Coordinates of C-alpha atoms and ligand atoms in Angstrom, one line a residue:
M1 CA 23.1 -11.0 -116.6
N2 CA 23.5 -14.1 -118.1
R3 CA 25.8 -17.1 -116.8
F4 CA 28.4 -17.7 -119.2
S5 CA 28.9 -13.2 -119.0
T6 CA 29.2 -14.2 -114.6
F7 CA 31.6 -16.9 -115.3
V8 CA 33.8 -14.1 -117.7
L9 CA 33.4 -11.7 -115.6
A10 CA 34.4 -14.3 -112.7
T11 CA 37.4 -15.7 -114.2
M12 CA 38.5 -12.2 -115.3
L13 CA 38.8 -11.2 -112.2
L14 CA 40.0 -14.2 -110.4
C15 CA 43.0 -14.6 -112.8
K16 CA 45.7 -12.4 -111.5
P17 CA 48.8 -12.9 -114.7
V18 CA 51.8 -13.9 -112.5
S19 CA 53.6 -15.2 -115.7
L20 CA 56.8 -14.6 -116.3
T21 CA 57.5 -12.9 -119.4
F22 CA 59.4 -13.5 -122.0
A23 CA 61.9 -10.7 -121.3
E24 CA 62.3 -11.6 -117.4
S25 CA 62.5 -15.1 -118.0
L26 CA 65.8 -14.5 -120.0
G27 CA 67.0 -12.9 -116.6
E28 CA 66.6 -9.1 -118.2
E29 CA 65.5 -6.5 -116.3
P30 CA 61.4 -6.6 -114.9
S31 CA 59.3 -3.9 -116.2
W32 CA 56.5 -1.7 -115.9
K33 CA 53.5 -2.9 -117.3
A34 CA 49.9 -1.9 -117.8
G35 CA 46.7 -2.8 -119.2
V36 CA 43.8 -0.8 -120.0
S37 CA 39.9 -1.5 -120.8
S38 CA 36.8 0.8 -121.2
V39 CA 33.3 -0.4 -120.8
K40 CA 29.7 1.4 -121.8
I41 CA 28.1 2.2 -119.1
T42 CA 24.9 4.7 -120.7
P43 CA 21.8 3.9 -119.1
E44 CA 19.5 1.8 -121.4
G45 CA 16.5 3.6 -122.2
P46 CA 15.2 7.1 -120.4
A47 CA 17.0 7.9 -117.6
W48 CA 16.6 10.6 -115.0
M49 CA 19.6 13.4 -115.3
A50 CA 22.0 14.2 -113.0
G51 CA 23.3 18.1 -112.3
Y52 CA 21.0 20.3 -113.1
A53 CA 18.0 20.4 -110.0
S54 CA 16.1 22.3 -112.9
R55 CA 15.5 19.1 -114.8
D56 CA 12.0 18.4 -114.8
K57 CA 11.6 14.3 -116.8
P58 CA 13.8 11.9 -118.1
S59 CA 16.7 12.0 -120.8
D60 CA 15.1 11.4 -124.1
G61 CA 17.9 10.1 -126.3
V62 CA 21.8 9.8 -126.7
E63 CA 24.0 12.4 -128.1
H64 CA 27.1 10.0 -127.6
D65 CA 28.2 6.7 -124.8
L66 CA 29.7 7.7 -121.5
F67 CA 32.0 5.1 -120.5
A68 CA 34.1 3.8 -117.7
K69 CA 37.5 3.1 -118.6
S70 CA 40.3 1.2 -116.1
L71 CA 44.0 1.5 -116.3
V72 CA 46.7 -1.3 -114.7
I73 CA 49.6 0.0 -113.9
Q74 CA 52.5 -1.9 -112.3
D75 CA 55.9 -1.4 -111.1
P76 CA 59.0 -3.6 -111.6
A77 CA 58.5 -4.9 -108.3
G78 CA 54.8 -5.4 -109.0
K79 CA 53.1 -2.4 -107.0
T80 CA 49.4 -1.8 -108.5
L81 CA 47.8 1.3 -109.0
V82 CA 44.4 1.1 -110.5
I83 CA 43.1 4.0 -112.5
V84 CA 38.9 4.2 -113.3
T85 CA 37.5 7.2 -114.9
L86 CA 33.9 7.4 -115.6
D87 CA 31.8 9.8 -117.6
L88 CA 29.2 10.7 -114.7
I89 CA 28.7 13.1 -112.3
S90 CA 30.0 12.1 -109.2
V91 CA 32.1 9.0 -107.6
P92 CA 30.1 8.5 -104.5
G93 CA 32.1 7.2 -101.6
P94 CA 29.6 3.5 -101.3
L95 CA 30.7 3.5 -105.0
R96 CA 34.0 3.8 -104.3
A97 CA 33.9 1.6 -101.0
H98 CA 32.5 -1.3 -103.1
I99 CA 35.1 -1.1 -106.1
E100 CA 37.6 -1.4 -103.4
G101 CA 35.8 -4.0 -101.2
K102 CA 35.9 -6.1 -104.7
L103 CA 39.7 -5.6 -105.3
K104 CA 40.4 -6.0 -101.8
Q105 CA 39.1 -9.6 -102.3
S106 CA 40.2 -10.7 -105.5
H107 CA 43.8 -8.7 -105.7
G108 CA 44.4 -8.0 -102.6
L109 CA 44.7 -4.5 -103.2
D110 CA 44.7 -1.8 -100.5
P111 CA 42.8 1.9 -100.7
E112 CA 46.0 3.4 -102.1
N113 CA 46.3 1.0 -104.9
L114 CA 42.6 2.4 -106.4
L115 CA 42.2 5.8 -107.7
M116 CA 38.6 6.9 -108.9
N117 CA 38.1 10.0 -110.8
C118 CA 34.6 11.7 -112.2
S119 CA 34.6 13.9 -115.8
H120 CA 31.3 15.7 -113.7
T121 CA 29.4 15.9 -116.9
H122 CA 26.2 17.2 -116.3
S123 CA 24.2 14.9 -119.4
G124 CA 24.8 11.4 -117.5
P125 CA 22.6 10.1 -115.6
E126 CA 21.7 10.6 -111.9
I127 CA 23.9 7.7 -109.5
R128 CA 22.0 7.5 -106.1
T129 CA 23.9 5.3 -103.9
T130 CA 22.0 5.4 -100.4
G131 CA 18.8 5.3 -98.7
T132 CA 19.0 9.6 -98.1
A133 CA 19.5 9.8 -102.0
L134 CA 16.5 7.6 -102.6
E135 CA 13.9 9.2 -100.1
G136 CA 10.9 10.8 -101.6
L137 CA 11.3 9.3 -105.1
D138 CA 8.1 7.8 -107.0
P139 CA 8.7 4.1 -107.2
E140 CA 9.3 4.0 -110.9
R141 CA 12.5 6.7 -110.7
R142 CA 13.7 4.8 -107.5
D143 CA 13.8 1.1 -108.9
K144 CA 15.9 2.7 -111.8
A145 CA 17.9 4.7 -110.0
V146 CA 19.1 1.1 -107.8
A147 CA 19.1 -1.2 -111.0
Y148 CA 21.7 1.5 -112.7
V149 CA 24.0 1.6 -109.5
E150 CA 23.8 -2.2 -109.7
K151 CA 25.0 -2.5 -112.9
L152 CA 27.2 0.2 -113.4
Q153 CA 29.6 -1.6 -110.4
T154 CA 29.5 -5.1 -112.6
R155 CA 30.7 -2.9 -115.7
I156 CA 33.1 -1.4 -113.3
I157 CA 34.4 -4.4 -111.8
S158 CA 34.2 -6.1 -115.2
S159 CA 36.7 -3.3 -117.0
I160 CA 39.2 -3.3 -113.9
G161 CA 39.2 -7.3 -114.8
A162 CA 39.9 -6.6 -118.8
A163 CA 42.8 -4.3 -117.6
F164 CA 44.4 -6.6 -115.6
I165 CA 44.3 -9.5 -118.1
K166 CA 45.4 -7.1 -121.1
L167 CA 48.6 -6.5 -118.4
A168 CA 51.8 -6.4 -120.8
P169 CA 54.8 -4.6 -120.3
A170 CA 54.7 -0.8 -121.1
N171 CA 56.4 2.3 -121.3
I172 CA 55.0 5.3 -119.4
S173 CA 56.0 8.5 -119.4
F174 CA 54.5 12.1 -118.3
Q175 CA 54.2 15.1 -121.2
K176 CA 52.1 18.5 -120.5
A177 CA 50.0 21.0 -122.7
R178 CA 47.4 23.9 -121.8
A179 CA 44.0 24.9 -123.0
G180 CA 43.0 28.1 -122.5
F181 CA 38.6 27.5 -122.7
A182 CA 38.5 27.4 -118.5
M183 CA 37.4 31.0 -117.0
N184 CA 36.8 31.3 -113.7
R185 CA 32.8 31.3 -113.2
R186 CA 32.9 33.5 -109.5
L187 CA 32.0 36.6 -110.5
P188 CA 31.7 39.6 -107.5
S189 CA 29.0 41.6 -107.5
D190 CA 27.2 44.2 -105.6
T191 CA 25.2 41.1 -104.6
G192 CA 28.1 39.0 -103.4
Y193 CA 29.9 35.9 -106.1
R194 CA 27.2 35.2 -109.0
N195 CA 27.5 32.2 -111.2
S196 CA 29.6 34.1 -114.3
P197 CA 32.3 34.4 -116.6
N198 CA 35.0 36.3 -114.7
P199 CA 37.9 36.6 -116.4
E200 CA 40.3 38.4 -114.1
G201 CA 39.4 35.0 -111.8
R202 CA 42.0 32.4 -110.9
V203 CA 42.4 29.4 -113.6
D204 CA 44.7 26.5 -114.0
H205 CA 44.8 26.0 -117.2
D206 CA 47.5 22.8 -117.2
V207 CA 46.9 20.0 -119.7
P208 CA 49.2 17.1 -117.8
L209 CA 49.5 13.7 -119.7
L210 CA 50.2 10.4 -118.7
R211 CA 51.3 8.1 -122.5
V212 CA 50.7 5.0 -121.9
E213 CA 53.1 2.6 -124.7
D214 CA 53.2 -0.8 -125.4
T215 CA 57.2 -2.1 -126.3
E216 CA 56.4 -1.7 -129.8
G217 CA 55.6 2.3 -129.2
A218 CA 51.9 2.2 -129.7
I219 CA 49.6 4.2 -127.4
K220 CA 47.8 1.7 -125.9
A221 CA 46.3 4.5 -123.0
I222 CA 46.5 8.4 -122.7
V223 CA 45.1 9.9 -119.3
F224 CA 44.9 13.9 -119.6
G225 CA 43.8 16.1 -117.1
Y226 CA 41.9 19.5 -117.1
A227 CA 40.4 21.8 -114.4
C228 CA 36.8 23.0 -115.6
H229 CA 33.4 21.9 -115.1
N230 CA 32.0 19.8 -117.4
T231 CA 29.1 21.7 -118.2
T232 CA 28.6 23.0 -121.8
L233 CA 25.5 21.3 -122.2
G234 CA 22.2 21.0 -120.1
F235 CA 20.0 19.5 -122.4
Y236 CA 18.0 16.1 -122.6
Q237 CA 20.1 13.2 -124.1
M238 CA 22.9 11.9 -122.5
N239 CA 26.4 12.5 -123.8
G240 CA 29.8 13.0 -122.2
D241 CA 30.4 17.0 -122.8
Y242 CA 33.3 18.6 -123.8
A243 CA 35.2 16.1 -122.3
G244 CA 33.2 12.7 -123.5
Y245 CA 34.3 14.5 -127.1
A246 CA 38.0 15.1 -126.1
Q247 CA 38.2 11.7 -125.4
H248 CA 36.7 11.0 -128.2
Y249 CA 38.3 12.5 -130.8
I250 CA 41.9 11.5 -129.3
E251 CA 40.8 8.1 -130.0
V252 CA 39.5 8.5 -133.6
A253 CA 42.7 10.0 -133.8
H254 CA 45.2 7.1 -132.1
P255 CA 43.1 4.1 -133.1
G256 CA 43.2 1.0 -130.5
T257 CA 43.8 4.0 -127.6
V258 CA 42.0 4.2 -124.4
A259 CA 41.8 7.9 -124.0
M260 CA 40.6 8.5 -120.2
F261 CA 39.6 12.4 -119.1
M262 CA 40.4 12.8 -115.5
M263 CA 38.9 15.9 -113.7
G264 CA 41.2 18.7 -112.1
C265 CA 40.0 21.3 -109.3
G266 CA 37.9 22.7 -111.9
G267 CA 35.0 23.6 -109.0
D268 CA 34.8 27.2 -109.4
Q269 CA 35.6 26.9 -113.3
N270 CA 33.0 26.9 -116.1
P271 CA 33.9 25.8 -120.2
Y272 CA 33.0 29.3 -121.6
P273 CA 30.8 30.2 -124.0
R274 CA 28.5 27.6 -123.1
R275 CA 25.3 25.6 -124.0
T276 CA 25.3 24.8 -127.1
L277 CA 25.7 20.8 -129.1
E278 CA 28.4 22.9 -131.2
L279 CA 30.5 24.2 -128.3
A280 CA 30.9 21.4 -126.5
K281 CA 32.3 20.1 -129.3
Q282 CA 34.3 22.5 -129.5
H283 CA 36.3 22.7 -126.2
G284 CA 35.9 18.9 -126.7
R285 CA 38.3 19.8 -130.0
T286 CA 40.2 22.1 -128.1
L287 CA 41.4 20.0 -125.2
A288 CA 41.9 17.3 -127.9
T289 CA 44.1 19.2 -129.7
A290 CA 46.2 20.3 -126.8
V291 CA 46.3 17.1 -125.5
E292 CA 47.6 16.0 -129.3
A293 CA 50.2 19.2 -128.9
G294 CA 51.0 17.5 -125.5
L295 CA 52.0 14.3 -127.0
E296 CA 54.8 16.5 -129.1
T297 CA 56.8 17.8 -125.6
P298 CA 59.5 16.0 -124.5
K299 CA 58.4 12.8 -122.4
R300 CA 59.6 12.5 -119.1
E301 CA 59.9 8.4 -119.2
I302 CA 58.6 6.9 -115.8
T303 CA 61.2 4.4 -114.2
G304 CA 61.4 3.4 -110.4
S305 CA 58.9 2.8 -108.2
L306 CA 55.2 3.8 -107.4
K307 CA 54.9 5.0 -104.0
M308 CA 50.9 5.7 -102.8
A309 CA 49.3 6.9 -99.7
F310 CA 45.6 7.1 -99.0
A311 CA 44.1 8.9 -96.0
T312 CA 40.7 11.0 -94.8
A313 CA 41.1 14.6 -93.9
D314 CA 38.6 15.3 -91.1
L315 CA 36.7 18.8 -92.7
D316 CA 34.9 19.9 -89.4
Y317 CA 31.5 21.6 -90.7
A318 CA 30.0 25.4 -89.5
D319 CA 27.9 25.4 -86.5
A320 CA 24.8 23.5 -87.6
P321 CA 21.5 24.9 -87.4
T322 CA 19.2 24.6 -84.9
K323 CA 15.7 22.8 -85.0
D324 CA 14.0 26.6 -84.8
E325 CA 16.3 27.5 -87.0
L326 CA 14.7 24.5 -89.7
L327 CA 11.6 24.9 -89.0
E328 CA 12.0 28.6 -89.9
R329 CA 13.2 27.8 -93.3
A330 CA 11.2 25.1 -94.2
K331 CA 8.9 27.7 -94.7
S332 CA 10.4 29.0 -97.2
E333 CA 8.9 30.2 -100.4
D334 CA 12.2 29.0 -102.4
P335 CA 11.1 25.2 -103.5
Y336 CA 14.9 24.3 -102.6
E337 CA 15.2 25.7 -99.5
K338 CA 11.9 24.5 -98.7
N339 CA 12.9 21.2 -99.1
Y340 CA 16.5 21.0 -98.0
A341 CA 15.4 22.8 -94.4
E342 CA 12.8 19.6 -94.2
R343 CA 15.5 16.8 -94.8
L344 CA 17.3 18.6 -92.1
L345 CA 14.9 18.1 -89.9
K346 CA 14.3 14.7 -91.2
E347 CA 17.7 13.3 -90.0
L348 CA 17.8 15.7 -86.5
E349 CA 14.0 13.3 -85.9
V350 CA 16.6 10.6 -86.5
G351 CA 19.6 11.4 -84.5
T352 CA 21.9 14.6 -84.8
L353 CA 23.3 16.2 -88.1
L354 CA 27.2 16.0 -89.0
T355 CA 29.7 17.6 -87.6
L356 CA 32.5 16.4 -90.1
Y357 CA 33.7 14.6 -93.3
P358 CA 36.4 12.2 -93.6
A359 CA 37.0 13.5 -96.7
P360 CA 40.2 11.0 -98.8
V361 CA 43.1 12.1 -99.9
Q362 CA 45.3 10.3 -102.3
V363 CA 49.1 10.6 -103.6
V364 CA 50.7 8.9 -105.9
R365 CA 54.6 9.1 -106.9
F366 CA 55.5 7.2 -110.4
G367 CA 58.9 6.8 -109.6
D368 CA 60.8 10.6 -109.7
A369 CA 58.9 11.8 -112.6
V370 CA 55.2 12.8 -111.3
L371 CA 53.8 13.7 -108.0
F372 CA 49.9 12.9 -108.8
V373 CA 47.6 14.2 -105.9
A374 CA 44.2 13.0 -106.1
L375 CA 41.6 15.6 -103.8
P376 CA 38.2 14.7 -103.1
G377 CA 34.9 16.9 -103.0
E378 CA 34.9 19.5 -106.2
T379 CA 37.5 21.0 -105.5
V380 CA 38.4 23.9 -106.3
V381 CA 41.5 26.1 -107.8
D382 CA 43.1 27.4 -104.9
Y383 CA 44.0 24.2 -104.3
S384 CA 45.6 23.1 -107.0
L385 CA 47.6 26.7 -107.5
R386 CA 48.8 25.8 -104.6
I387 CA 49.7 22.2 -104.7
K388 CA 51.8 23.2 -107.4
R389 CA 53.2 26.4 -106.0
E390 CA 54.8 24.9 -103.3
N391 CA 55.7 21.4 -104.8
R392 CA 57.2 21.9 -108.2
K393 CA 60.7 22.3 -107.5
P394 CA 63.5 22.9 -110.5
G395 CA 64.9 19.4 -111.1
G396 CA 61.9 18.2 -108.7
P397 CA 58.6 15.8 -110.1
D398 CA 56.5 16.9 -112.4
V399 CA 53.3 18.2 -110.1
W400 CA 49.6 17.0 -111.4
V401 CA 46.8 17.7 -109.1
A402 CA 43.0 16.0 -109.7
G403 CA 40.0 16.7 -108.3
Y404 CA 36.7 14.8 -108.5
S405 CA 38.7 12.4 -107.0
N406 CA 37.5 8.6 -104.8
D407 CA 34.6 10.5 -103.1
V408 CA 32.4 13.4 -105.1
F409 CA 30.1 14.5 -101.7
A410 CA 30.0 18.4 -101.9
Y411 CA 31.9 21.4 -102.6
I412 CA 35.2 22.0 -101.2
P413 CA 35.9 25.7 -101.0
S414 CA 39.7 27.6 -100.3
L415 CA 39.6 29.4 -97.3
R416 CA 39.9 32.1 -99.5
I417 CA 36.6 31.1 -101.2
L418 CA 34.7 30.2 -98.2
L419 CA 35.2 34.1 -96.9
E420 CA 34.0 35.2 -99.9
G421 CA 30.7 33.4 -100.1
G422 CA 28.4 32.4 -102.6
Y423 CA 27.8 28.8 -104.5
E424 CA 31.5 27.4 -103.9
A425 CA 31.1 28.5 -100.7
G426 CA 28.4 26.4 -99.4
G427 CA 25.4 27.6 -101.4
A428 CA 25.5 23.7 -103.4
M429 CA 24.9 22.3 -99.8
R430 CA 21.2 22.0 -100.2
Y431 CA 21.5 20.1 -103.6
M432 CA 23.7 17.1 -102.6
T433 CA 22.4 14.1 -102.4
T434 CA 24.4 11.2 -101.6
V435 CA 25.0 13.1 -97.7
V436 CA 22.7 15.5 -96.4
Q437 CA 25.2 18.3 -95.7
P438 CA 24.3 20.5 -92.8
G439 CA 25.9 23.5 -94.4
A440 CA 28.7 25.2 -94.7
F441 CA 32.4 23.9 -94.5
A442 CA 34.3 25.3 -90.5
P443 CA 36.9 28.0 -91.9
N444 CA 39.7 25.6 -91.2
V445 CA 38.6 23.3 -94.6
E446 CA 41.9 24.0 -96.0
D447 CA 44.1 23.9 -93.1
R448 CA 42.3 20.4 -92.6
L449 CA 42.8 19.4 -96.4
M450 CA 46.3 20.4 -96.6
S451 CA 47.4 19.0 -93.4
R452 CA 46.7 15.8 -94.5
V453 CA 48.2 15.8 -98.4
N454 CA 51.4 17.1 -97.3
E455 CA 51.6 14.8 -94.7
L456 CA 51.2 11.9 -97.7
I457 CA 53.5 14.1 -99.8
K458 CA 56.1 14.2 -97.5
S459 CA 55.4 10.0 -96.1
T460 CA 55.5 9.2 -100.0
A461 CA 58.8 10.7 -100.7
Q462 CA 60.2 8.6 -97.6
A463 CA 58.5 5.7 -99.0
T464 CA 56.5 4.8 -95.5
P465 CA 52.8 5.0 -96.3
V466 CA 50.7 6.8 -93.7
A467 CA 47.4 4.6 -92.6
S468 CA 44.3 5.5 -93.2
E469 CA 42.3 7.4 -90.1
Ligands
ZN501 ZN1 29.5 21.0 -110.1

């Protein structure tokens, strides 16, 4: 970064706009405010991609660019929520911790004031933020991965800074639609659950959206959600998959608007059919069309105030494998199993295996209009269906549940899926890179996560935030 851009960045971060708006200086009611910004985060040149363990070479081009987008929302009392969406495979815990630390320094914000979500595109770069994740890579790939994360952090901070600069009075409302291309991907078979379309399986087809308009009625930002793996494609060209196309189509249809995709509880959902560029565009078009339909539904205006809470839920793992078991597994002819056992043995050499994972949970209330729950990890659809079932009441707030938020470290199965077994139940643990996962979660996983969710829902209703553990 050159000196000038460093200066611009620092200025953007440190200039916290405090001046009164014209309306406020006239003694009128203070209003909600919003500012939005988008920055490109496509790696320059070839880079290793994330999402499929079978890829054996770096990217060979860019189908369309990837973005980090930031929306800063302030309620009339000045309470702030920063929403960051990323066209990336995950939000690793260390990446969130870095951004959280910077926002504390620059704006005095607390963890509850920051919400980060990723689109889970399987056609973006790998993001390696820990020593564990970098281990065993050849030096060129390792250096590139480290440099990418550094640049990514800088760009996200710069995008948030730009959104703060643009803070201006805004009208914010909630609308919703539905889209049907997500299908459950857990198909029961004689040999267990296979990764195949299951038309009988559970789905969440809601498309919730937040519409941010300036005082003239021009749309400045649209945040929209959908619960479906972003896995139409698996080739070697960088792109945001269906969610990238959906954002692009919305931005083309509404010049001057930033469209932000928020992944729902799509851990066990896939877009079908898949595997061609045309289908990724088609699913993107379907989702963008659903958003257009949503924009025509009655607006639920957001008034009142923001209430936010953030805390961790300690998710226990099932009993960890012993050293003898791992030595046996390390003899496997399956290269992924062998590699996994070796990584776990390495962990054992220097200490013990993890017994629990502190998973972040966040709740945001937008006045009385929307109850927003952000879950961590690759949360499966049972969670969003349950939270909506338990919290949607006549005349009550609309309920929006996002997954893939704040720390995407592993799949988080419901008790049902844990007991059924298969990939999302624990089979995928061996592919997780940021933290070496010892194995499947314990059967209390859903209880642990839901107790924390319910606690935060209750605490925000009473406006007394629960402290982080
Ligand atoms: Zn996934």
